[in-house]
Coordinates of C-alpha atoms and ligand atoms in Angstrom, one line a residue:
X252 CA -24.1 21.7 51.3
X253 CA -27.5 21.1 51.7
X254 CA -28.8 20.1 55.1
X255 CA -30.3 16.4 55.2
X256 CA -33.3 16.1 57.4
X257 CA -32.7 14.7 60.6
X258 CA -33.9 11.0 60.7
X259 CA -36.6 10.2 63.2
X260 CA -35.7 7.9 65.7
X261 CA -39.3 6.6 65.9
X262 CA -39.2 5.3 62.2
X263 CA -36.6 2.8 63.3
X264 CA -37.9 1.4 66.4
X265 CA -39.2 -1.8 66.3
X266 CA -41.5 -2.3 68.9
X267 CA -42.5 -1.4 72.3
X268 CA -41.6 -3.9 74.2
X269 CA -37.8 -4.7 75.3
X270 CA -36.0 -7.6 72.9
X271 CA -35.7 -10.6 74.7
X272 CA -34.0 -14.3 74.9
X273 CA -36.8 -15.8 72.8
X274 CA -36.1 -13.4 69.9
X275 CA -33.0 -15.4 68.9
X276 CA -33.4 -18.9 68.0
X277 CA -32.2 -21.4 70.7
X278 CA -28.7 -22.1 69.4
X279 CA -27.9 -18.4 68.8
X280 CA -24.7 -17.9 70.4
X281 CA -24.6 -14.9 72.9
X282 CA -20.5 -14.1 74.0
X283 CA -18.4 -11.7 75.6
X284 CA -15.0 -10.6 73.5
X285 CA -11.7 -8.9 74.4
X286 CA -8.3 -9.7 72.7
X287 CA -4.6 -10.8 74.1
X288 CA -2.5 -7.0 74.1
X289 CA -5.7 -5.5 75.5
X290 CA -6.6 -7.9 78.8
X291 CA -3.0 -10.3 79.2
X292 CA -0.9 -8.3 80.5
X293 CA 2.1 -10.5 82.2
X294 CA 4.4 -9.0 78.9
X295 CA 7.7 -10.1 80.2
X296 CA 6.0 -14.0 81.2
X297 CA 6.0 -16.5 80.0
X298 CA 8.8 -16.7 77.3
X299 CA 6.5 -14.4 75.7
X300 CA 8.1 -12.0 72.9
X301 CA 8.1 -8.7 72.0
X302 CA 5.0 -7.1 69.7
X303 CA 4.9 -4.3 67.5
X304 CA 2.4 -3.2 70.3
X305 CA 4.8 -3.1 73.5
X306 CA 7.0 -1.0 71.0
X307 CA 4.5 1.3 70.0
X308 CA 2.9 1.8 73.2
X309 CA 6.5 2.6 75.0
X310 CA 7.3 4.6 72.5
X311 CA 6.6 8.3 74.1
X312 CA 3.1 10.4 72.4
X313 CA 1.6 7.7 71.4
X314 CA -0.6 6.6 73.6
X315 CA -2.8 9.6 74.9
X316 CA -2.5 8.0 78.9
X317 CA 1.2 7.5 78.4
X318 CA 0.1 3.5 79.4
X319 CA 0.7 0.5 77.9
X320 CA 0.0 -3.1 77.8
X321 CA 2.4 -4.6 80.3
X322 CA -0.4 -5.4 82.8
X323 CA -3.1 -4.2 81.3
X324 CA -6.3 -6.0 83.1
X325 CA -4.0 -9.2 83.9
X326 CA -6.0 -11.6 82.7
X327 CA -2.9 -13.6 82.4
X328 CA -2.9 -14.6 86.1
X329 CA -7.1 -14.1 86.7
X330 CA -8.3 -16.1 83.5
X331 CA -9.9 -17.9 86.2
X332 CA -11.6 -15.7 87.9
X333 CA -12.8 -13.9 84.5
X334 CA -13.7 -17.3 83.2
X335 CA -16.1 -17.2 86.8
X336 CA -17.6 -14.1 85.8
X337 CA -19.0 -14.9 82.4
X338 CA -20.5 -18.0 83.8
X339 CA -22.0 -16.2 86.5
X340 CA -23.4 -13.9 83.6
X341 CA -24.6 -16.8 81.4
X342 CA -22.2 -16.6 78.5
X343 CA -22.0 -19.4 76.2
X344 CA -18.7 -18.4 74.7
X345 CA -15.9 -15.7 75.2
X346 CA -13.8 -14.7 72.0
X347 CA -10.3 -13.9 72.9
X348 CA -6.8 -14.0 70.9
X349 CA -3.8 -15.7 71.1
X350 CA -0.7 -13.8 71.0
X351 CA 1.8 -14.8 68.1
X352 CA 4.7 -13.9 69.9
X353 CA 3.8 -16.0 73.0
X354 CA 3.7 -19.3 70.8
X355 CA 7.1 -18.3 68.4
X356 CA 8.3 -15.3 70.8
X357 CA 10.6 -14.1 67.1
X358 CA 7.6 -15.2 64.9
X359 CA 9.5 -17.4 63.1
X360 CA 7.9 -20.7 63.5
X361 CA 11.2 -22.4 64.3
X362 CA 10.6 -23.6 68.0
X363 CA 7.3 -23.6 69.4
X364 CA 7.1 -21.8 73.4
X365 CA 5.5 -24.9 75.5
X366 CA 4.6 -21.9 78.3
X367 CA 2.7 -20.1 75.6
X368 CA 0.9 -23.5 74.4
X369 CA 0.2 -24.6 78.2
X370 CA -1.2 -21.2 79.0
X371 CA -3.8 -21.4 76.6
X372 CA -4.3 -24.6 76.8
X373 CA -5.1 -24.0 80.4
X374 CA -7.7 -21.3 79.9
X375 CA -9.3 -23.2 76.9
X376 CA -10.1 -26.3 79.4
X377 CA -11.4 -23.7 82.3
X378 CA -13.6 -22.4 79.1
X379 CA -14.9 -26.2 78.2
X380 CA -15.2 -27.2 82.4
X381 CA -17.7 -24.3 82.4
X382 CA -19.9 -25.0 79.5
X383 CA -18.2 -22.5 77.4
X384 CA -17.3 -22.4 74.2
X385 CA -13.7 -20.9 73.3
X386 CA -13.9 -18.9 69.7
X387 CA -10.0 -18.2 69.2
X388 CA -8.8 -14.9 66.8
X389 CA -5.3 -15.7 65.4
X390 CA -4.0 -12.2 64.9
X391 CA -5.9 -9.2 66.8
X392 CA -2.8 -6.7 65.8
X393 CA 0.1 -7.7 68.5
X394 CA 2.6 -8.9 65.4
X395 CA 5.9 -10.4 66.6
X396 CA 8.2 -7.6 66.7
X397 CA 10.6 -9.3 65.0
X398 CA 9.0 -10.1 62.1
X399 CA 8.3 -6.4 61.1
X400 CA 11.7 -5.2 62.6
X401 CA 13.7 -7.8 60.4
X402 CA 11.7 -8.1 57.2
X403 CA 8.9 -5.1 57.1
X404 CA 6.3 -7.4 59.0
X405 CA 2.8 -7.1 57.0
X406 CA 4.8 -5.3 53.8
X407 CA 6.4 -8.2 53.3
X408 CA 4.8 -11.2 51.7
X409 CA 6.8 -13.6 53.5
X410 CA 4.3 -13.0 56.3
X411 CA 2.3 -15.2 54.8
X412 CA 4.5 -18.2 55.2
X413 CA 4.9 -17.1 58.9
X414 CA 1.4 -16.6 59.7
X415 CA 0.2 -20.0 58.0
X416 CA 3.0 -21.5 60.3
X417 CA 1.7 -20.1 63.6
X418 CA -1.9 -20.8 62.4
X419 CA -1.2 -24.2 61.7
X420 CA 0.2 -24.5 65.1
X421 CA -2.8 -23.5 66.8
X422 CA -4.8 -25.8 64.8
X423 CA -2.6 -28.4 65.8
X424 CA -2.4 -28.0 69.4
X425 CA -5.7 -26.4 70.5
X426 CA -8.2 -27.8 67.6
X427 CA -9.2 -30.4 69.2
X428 CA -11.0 -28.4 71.5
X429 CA -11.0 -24.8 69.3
X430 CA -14.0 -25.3 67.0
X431 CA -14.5 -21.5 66.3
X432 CA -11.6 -19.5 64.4
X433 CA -10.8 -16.3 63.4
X434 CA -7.9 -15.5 61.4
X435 CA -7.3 -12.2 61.4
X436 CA -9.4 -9.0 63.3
X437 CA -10.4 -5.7 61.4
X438 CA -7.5 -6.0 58.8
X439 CA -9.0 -2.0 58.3
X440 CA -8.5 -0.7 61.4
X441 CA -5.1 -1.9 61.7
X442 CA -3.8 -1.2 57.9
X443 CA -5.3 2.3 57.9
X444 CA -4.8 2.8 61.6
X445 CA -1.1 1.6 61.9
X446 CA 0.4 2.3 57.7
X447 CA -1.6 5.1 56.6
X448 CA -2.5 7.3 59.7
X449 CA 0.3 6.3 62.2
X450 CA -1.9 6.0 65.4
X451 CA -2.0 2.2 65.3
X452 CA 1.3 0.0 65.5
X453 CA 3.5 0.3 63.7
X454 CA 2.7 3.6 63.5
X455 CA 3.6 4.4 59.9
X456 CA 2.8 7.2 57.7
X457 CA 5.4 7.5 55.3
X458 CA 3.8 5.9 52.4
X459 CA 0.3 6.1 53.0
X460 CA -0.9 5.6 49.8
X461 CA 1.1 2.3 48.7
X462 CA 1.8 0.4 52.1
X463 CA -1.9 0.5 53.5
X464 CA -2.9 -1.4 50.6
X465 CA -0.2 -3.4 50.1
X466 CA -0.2 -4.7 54.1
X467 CA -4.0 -4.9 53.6
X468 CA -3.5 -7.5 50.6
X469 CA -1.1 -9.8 52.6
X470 CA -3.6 -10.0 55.6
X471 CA -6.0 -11.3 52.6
X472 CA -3.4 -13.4 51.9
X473 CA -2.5 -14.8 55.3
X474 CA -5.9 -14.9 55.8
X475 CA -6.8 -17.2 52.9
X476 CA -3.7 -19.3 53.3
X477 CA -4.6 -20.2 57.4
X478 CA -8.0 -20.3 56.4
X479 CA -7.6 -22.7 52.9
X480 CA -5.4 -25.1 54.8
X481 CA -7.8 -25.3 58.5
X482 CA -10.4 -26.2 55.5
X483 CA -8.2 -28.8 53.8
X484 CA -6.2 -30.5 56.2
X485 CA -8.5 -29.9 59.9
X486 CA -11.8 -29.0 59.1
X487 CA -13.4 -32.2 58.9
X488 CA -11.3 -34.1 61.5
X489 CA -11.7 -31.3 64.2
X490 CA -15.5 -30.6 63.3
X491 CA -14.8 -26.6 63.4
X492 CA -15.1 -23.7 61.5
X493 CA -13.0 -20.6 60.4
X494 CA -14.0 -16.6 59.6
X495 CA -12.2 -13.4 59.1
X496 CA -13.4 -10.5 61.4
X497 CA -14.2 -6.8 60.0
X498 CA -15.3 -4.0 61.2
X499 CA -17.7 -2.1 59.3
X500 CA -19.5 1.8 60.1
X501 CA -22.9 2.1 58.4
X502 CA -23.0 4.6 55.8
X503 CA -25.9 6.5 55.0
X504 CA -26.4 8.4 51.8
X505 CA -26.3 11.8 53.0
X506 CA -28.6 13.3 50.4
X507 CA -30.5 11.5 48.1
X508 CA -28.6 13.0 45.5
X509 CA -26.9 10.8 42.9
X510 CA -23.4 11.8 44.1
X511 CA -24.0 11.2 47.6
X512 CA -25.6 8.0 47.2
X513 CA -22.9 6.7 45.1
X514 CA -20.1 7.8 47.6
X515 CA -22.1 5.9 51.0
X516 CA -21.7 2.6 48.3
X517 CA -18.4 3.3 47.3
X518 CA -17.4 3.6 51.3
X519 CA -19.1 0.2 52.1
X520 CA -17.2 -1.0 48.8
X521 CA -13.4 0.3 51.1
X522 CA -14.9 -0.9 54.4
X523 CA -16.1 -4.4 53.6
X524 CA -15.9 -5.1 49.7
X525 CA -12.0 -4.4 50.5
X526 CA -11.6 -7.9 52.4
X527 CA -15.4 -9.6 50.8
X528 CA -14.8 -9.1 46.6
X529 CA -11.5 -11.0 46.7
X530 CA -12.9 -13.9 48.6
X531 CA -16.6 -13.5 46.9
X532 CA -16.1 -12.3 43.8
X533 CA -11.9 -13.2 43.2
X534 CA -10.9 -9.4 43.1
X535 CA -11.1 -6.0 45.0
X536 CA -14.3 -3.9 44.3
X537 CA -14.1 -2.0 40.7
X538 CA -14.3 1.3 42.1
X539 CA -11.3 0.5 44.5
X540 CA -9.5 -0.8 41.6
X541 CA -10.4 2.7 39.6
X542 CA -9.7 4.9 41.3
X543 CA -6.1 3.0 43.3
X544 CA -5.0 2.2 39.8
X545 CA -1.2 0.4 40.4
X546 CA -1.3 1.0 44.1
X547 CA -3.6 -1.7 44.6
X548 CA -1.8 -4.8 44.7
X549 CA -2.8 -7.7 42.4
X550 CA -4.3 -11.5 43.0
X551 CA -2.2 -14.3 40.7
X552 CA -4.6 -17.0 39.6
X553 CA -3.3 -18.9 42.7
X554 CA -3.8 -16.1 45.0
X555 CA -7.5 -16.4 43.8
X556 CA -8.2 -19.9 44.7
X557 CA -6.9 -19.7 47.8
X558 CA -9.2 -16.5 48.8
X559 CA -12.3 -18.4 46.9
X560 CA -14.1 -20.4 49.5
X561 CA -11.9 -19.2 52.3
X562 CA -14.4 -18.0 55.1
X563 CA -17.0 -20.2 56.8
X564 CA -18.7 -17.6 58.3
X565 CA -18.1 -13.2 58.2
X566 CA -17.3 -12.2 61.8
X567 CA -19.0 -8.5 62.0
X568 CA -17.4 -5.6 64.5
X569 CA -19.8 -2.8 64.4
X570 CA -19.9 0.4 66.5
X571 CA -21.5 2.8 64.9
X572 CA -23.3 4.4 61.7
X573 CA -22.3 7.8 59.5
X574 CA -23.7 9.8 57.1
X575 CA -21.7 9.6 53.3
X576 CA -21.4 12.2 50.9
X577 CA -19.3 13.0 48.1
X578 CA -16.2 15.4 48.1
X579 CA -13.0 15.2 46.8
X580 CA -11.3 17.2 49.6
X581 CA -12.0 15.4 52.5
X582 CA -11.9 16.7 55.6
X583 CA -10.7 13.8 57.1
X584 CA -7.7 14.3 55.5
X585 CA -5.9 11.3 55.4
X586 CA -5.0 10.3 52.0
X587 CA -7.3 6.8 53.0
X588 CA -10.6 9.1 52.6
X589 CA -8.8 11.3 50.0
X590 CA -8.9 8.5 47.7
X591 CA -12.4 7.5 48.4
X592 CA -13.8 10.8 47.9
X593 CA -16.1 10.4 50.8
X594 CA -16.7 12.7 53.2
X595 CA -18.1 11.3 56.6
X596 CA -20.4 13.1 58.8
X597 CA -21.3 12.7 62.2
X598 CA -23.0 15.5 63.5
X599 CA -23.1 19.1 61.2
X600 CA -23.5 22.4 63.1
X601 CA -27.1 23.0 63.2
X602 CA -28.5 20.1 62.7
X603 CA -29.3 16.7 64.3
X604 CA -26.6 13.9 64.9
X605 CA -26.7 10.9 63.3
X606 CA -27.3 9.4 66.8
X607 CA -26.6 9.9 70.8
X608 CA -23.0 10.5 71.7
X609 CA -21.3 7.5 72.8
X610 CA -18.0 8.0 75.7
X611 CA -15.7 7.9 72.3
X612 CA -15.0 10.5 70.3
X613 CA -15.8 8.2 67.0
X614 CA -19.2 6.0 68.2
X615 CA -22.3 7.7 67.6
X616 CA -25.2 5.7 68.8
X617 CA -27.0 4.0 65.6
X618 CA -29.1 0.7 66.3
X619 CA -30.7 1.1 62.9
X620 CA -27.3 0.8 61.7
X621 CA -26.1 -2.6 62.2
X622 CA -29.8 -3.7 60.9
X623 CA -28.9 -1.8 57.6
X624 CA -25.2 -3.5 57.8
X625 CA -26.5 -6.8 58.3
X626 CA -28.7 -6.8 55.5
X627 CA -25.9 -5.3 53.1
X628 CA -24.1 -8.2 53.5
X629 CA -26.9 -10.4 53.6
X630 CA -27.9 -9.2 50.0
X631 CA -24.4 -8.4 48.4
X632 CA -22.4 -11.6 49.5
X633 CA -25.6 -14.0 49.2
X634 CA -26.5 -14.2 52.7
X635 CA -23.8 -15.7 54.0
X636 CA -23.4 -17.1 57.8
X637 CA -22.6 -13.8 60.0
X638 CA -21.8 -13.4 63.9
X639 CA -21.7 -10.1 65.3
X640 CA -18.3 -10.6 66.9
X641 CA -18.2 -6.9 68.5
X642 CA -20.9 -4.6 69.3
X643 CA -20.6 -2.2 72.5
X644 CA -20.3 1.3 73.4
X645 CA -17.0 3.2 75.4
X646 CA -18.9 4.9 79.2
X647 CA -19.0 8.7 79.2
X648 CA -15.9 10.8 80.8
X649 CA -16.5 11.0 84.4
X650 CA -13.7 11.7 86.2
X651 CA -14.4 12.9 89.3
X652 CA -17.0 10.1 89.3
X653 CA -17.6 7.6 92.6
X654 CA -17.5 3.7 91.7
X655 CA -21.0 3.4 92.1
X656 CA -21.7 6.3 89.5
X657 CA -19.3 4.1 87.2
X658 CA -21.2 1.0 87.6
X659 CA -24.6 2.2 86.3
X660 CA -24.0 2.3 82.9
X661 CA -27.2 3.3 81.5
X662 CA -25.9 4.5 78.7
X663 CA -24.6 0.8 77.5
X664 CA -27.7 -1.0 79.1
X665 CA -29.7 1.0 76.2
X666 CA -27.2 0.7 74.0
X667 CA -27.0 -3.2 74.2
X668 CA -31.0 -3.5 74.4
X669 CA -31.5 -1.1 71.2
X670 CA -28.8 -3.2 68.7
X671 CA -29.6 -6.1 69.9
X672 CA -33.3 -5.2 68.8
X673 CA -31.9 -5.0 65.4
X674 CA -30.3 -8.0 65.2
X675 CA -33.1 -10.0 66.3
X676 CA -34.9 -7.7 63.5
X677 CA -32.2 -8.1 61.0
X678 CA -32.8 -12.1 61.1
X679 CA -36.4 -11.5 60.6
X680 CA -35.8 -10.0 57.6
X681 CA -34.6 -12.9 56.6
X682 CA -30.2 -12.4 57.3
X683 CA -28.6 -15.5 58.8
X684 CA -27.2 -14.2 61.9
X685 CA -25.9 -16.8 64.2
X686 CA -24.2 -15.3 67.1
X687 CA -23.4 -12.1 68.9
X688 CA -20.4 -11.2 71.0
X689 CA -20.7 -7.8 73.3
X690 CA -17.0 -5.7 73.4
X691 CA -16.0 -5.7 75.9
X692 CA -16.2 -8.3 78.4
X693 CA -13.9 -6.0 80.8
X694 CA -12.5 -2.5 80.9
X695 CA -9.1 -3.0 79.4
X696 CA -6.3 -1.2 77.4
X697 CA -8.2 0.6 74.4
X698 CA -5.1 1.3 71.9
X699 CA -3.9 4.3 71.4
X700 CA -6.8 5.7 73.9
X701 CA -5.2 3.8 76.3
X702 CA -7.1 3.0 79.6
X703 CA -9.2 5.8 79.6
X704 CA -12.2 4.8 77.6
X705 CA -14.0 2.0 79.2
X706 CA -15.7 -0.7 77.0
X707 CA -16.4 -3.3 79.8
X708 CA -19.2 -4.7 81.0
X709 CA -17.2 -5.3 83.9
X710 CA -15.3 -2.3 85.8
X711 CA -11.9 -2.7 86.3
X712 CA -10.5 -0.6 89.4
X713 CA -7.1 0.5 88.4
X714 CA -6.4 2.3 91.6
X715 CA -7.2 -1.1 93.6
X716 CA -5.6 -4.4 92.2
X717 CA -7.6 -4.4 89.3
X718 CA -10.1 -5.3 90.9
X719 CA -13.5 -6.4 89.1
X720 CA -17.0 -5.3 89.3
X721 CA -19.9 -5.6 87.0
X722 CA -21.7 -2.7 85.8
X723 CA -25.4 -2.7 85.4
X724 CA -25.0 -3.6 81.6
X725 CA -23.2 -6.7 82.9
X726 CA -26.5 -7.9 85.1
X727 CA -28.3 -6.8 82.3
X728 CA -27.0 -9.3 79.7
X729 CA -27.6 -11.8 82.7
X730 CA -31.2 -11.2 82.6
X731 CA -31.5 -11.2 79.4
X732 CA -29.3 -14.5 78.9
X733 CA -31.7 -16.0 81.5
X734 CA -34.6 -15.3 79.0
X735 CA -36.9 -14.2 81.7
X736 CA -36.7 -10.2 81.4
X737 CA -39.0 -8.6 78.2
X738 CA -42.5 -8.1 77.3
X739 CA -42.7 -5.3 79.4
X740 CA -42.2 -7.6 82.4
X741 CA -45.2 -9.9 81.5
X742 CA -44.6 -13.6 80.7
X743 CA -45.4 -14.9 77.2
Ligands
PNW215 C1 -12.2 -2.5 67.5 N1 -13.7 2.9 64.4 O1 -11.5 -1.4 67.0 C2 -11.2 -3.5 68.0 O2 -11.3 -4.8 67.4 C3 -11.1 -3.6 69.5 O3 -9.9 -4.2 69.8 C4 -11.3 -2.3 70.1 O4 -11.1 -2.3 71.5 C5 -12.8 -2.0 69.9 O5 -13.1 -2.0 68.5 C6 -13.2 -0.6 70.5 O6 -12.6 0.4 69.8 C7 -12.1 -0.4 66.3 O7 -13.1 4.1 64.5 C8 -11.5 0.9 66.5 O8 -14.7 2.8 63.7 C9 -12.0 2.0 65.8 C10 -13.2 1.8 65.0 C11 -13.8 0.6 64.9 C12 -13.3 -0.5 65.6

């Protein structure tokens, strides 16, 4: 294959000086996120239920540590003190998810657990008392472990009825003070993750090339049906709003040749078009339906107007940026890339990575990336309303490293500084970008990668009580939120 140039970083940078406060508009939302399996903890509390995540993560091999979620960064008893810490760093709003099975502990929407209702209740008010706004994600992957134990969980189209139940539950009891929703997180990551490569619960691979799509098209579903009635039936009354989260990798053409250019659209089409053509457009993207044929579930006329209209606003997760080109044998393997006849490239031997080397094996350091991704959107789905709702970079390996080491993370101060460049750029090109959440507010329990990569902007000390300490990133964003860093230290 013919090597591609190396990009120049310099044709992407912006300008000299460091982005500042007074890039964004005034009510441009700046947040911290994490998510309930990663940060609670307290899995036996509560009257909480089992997830298909405290199965898959006790299950031995799958999770790299051999850890779990049990007490992950216990934000179940510290909400407080967490809640203290994004104050003290200026937030104006922390994204975090409610766990299903702590509201119906067998998912079945028969009897509602008060102790799951009162303990977010309780951290929604400490949110509000300090001038924060809550932004709530209904389902960040931690299904009921019922539900897929007794009826195939997200193969299943009952889900939907279940999901709408639990949704509308939340609505009910938190909307008067939730004003920000997200259904459903990344329906990618977790379909292709946990149905087609087996690293994500459930942790199924037997019939990669049916259930991934079929579990992705009842998340759509589920989606549209929680969304459609918070629309209908709260939407005006509660004076909120309601998005679906996804992630999405740049891709760059990695020729200019036909081929190659066509494969880096046809891997945005399976990234985002996946979730966006049903809801924009009322079906999956042409070339999805092409080349999956019969395995790609259908939408019924009803199905359709639900998804139509069902998203105030895209939530975007992006990390990180890669380089498309066309081949039918992938060498990623999995029959998820197989199908898209894409191969993705990261770094090729000889020549120049796509960007620096974030601490995860996957995240390759790309600020011109979520710029690109932004405007994608922006242009295909007529520039609808967008928040970033995760953006952040895992710290290097250092193992033998002192605390002190740990809590200078240049690497993620210049990493936050250079994409948030681009967003501030991506509005001037004219996107409506309204908000911006950094992953993660603290270290916590990264999946299958268990606690070993570090996302936080706050260190957690698992050798001593999980105890917390910002990193250098963490009094960055407070300088930055203060709006009086920038300009290369010189006041406008
Ligand atoms: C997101 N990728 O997952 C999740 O929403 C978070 O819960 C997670 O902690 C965070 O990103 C960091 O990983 C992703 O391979 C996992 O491109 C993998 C990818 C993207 C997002």
């Amino acid at each position: 294959m013919a090597k591609k140039p190396a990009k120049n970083a310099n044709e992407w940078a912006i300008s000299d000086r460091e982005v500042t406060r007074k890039d964004f508009p005034p009510d441009f939302i700046f947040g911290a996120a994490s998510s309930a399996y990663q940060v609670e903890g307290a899995a036996k509390e509560g009257n909480r239920g089992a997830s298909i995540w405290d199965a898959f993560s006790h299950t031995e091999g799958n999770i790299v540590d051999g850890s779990n979620g049990d007490i992950a960064v216990d934000q179940y008893h510290r909400y407080k003190e967490d809640i203290e810490l994004l104050s003290m760093l200026g937030f104006k709003a922390y994204r975090f998810s409610i766990s299903w099975s702590r509201i119906f502990p067998d998912g079945l929407g028969t009897k509602v657990n008060d102790e799951g209702i009162t303990y977010y209740n309780n951290v929604i008010d400490a949110l509000l008392e300090k001038g924060i706004q809550p932004w709530v994600t209904l389902y960040h992957w931690d299904l009921p472990l019922h539900l897929h134990e007794s009826m195939g969980g997200w193969l299943n189209k009952e889900i939907v009825k279940y999901f709408t139940i639990y949704a509308e539950t939340c609505f009910e009891n938190f909307g008067d003070r939730v004003k920000n929703w997200m259904t459903i997180n990344e329906p990618l990551q977790s379909v292709v993750n946990g149905y087609c490569i087996g690293i994500f619960a459930p942790g199924r691979s037997e019939n990669p090339s049916t259930d991934t799509y079929l579990a992705a098209h009842h998340q759509l579903l589920a989606h549209a049906s929680a969304a459609s009635l918070y629309i209908t039936k709260y939407k005006e009354k509660q004076g909120g709003q309601i998005g679906l989260g996804l992630d999405c990798e740049w891709a760059e053409a990695w020729s200019d040749k036909p081929e190659d250019v066509s494969a880096a659209a046809r891997r945005l089409d399976f990234q985002l078009g996946w979730f966006l053509d049903p809801i924009y457009y009322g079906d999956y993207p042409e070339v999805m339906r092409k080349k999956l044929g019969a395995r790609l579930p259908q939408f019924s006329e009803e199905d359709k107007n639900l998804l139509r209209n069902s998203l105030d606003y895209i939530g975007l997760n992006h990390y990180t940026s890669r380089y498309i080109a066309h081949s039918t044998e992938s060498p990623d393997g999995h029959e998820f890339y197989q199908t898209q006849e894409v191969e993705r490239i990261a770094e090729w031997e000889g020549d120049q990575a796509i960007g620096g080397k974030g601490g995860s094996f996957w995240l390759y350091i790309v600020p011109w990336g979520i710029r690109k991704t932004l405007n994608y959107i922006a242009q295909k789905y007529n520039n609808p309303p967008v928040y970033v709702t995760e953006n952040g970079v895992a710290d290097e390996e250092k193992r033998s490293a002192q605390l002190h080491e740990m809590l200078d993370d240049k690497l993620r101060v210049n990493y936050f500084k250079d994409y948030i460049a681009q967003v501030a750029q991506a509005i001037r090109d004219g996107t409506d970008v309204r908000g911006y959440f950094a992953w993660s507010l603290l270290d916590n329990f990264e999946w299958c990668l268990g606690y070993a990569q570090r996302f936080g902007l706050i260190f957690v000390d698992y050798d001593n009580q999980l105890s917390r300490h910002p990193k250098s990133s963490a009094y960055w964003f407070m300088n930055f939120l203060k709006g009086d860093k920038g300009n290369n230290g010189k006041e406008e």
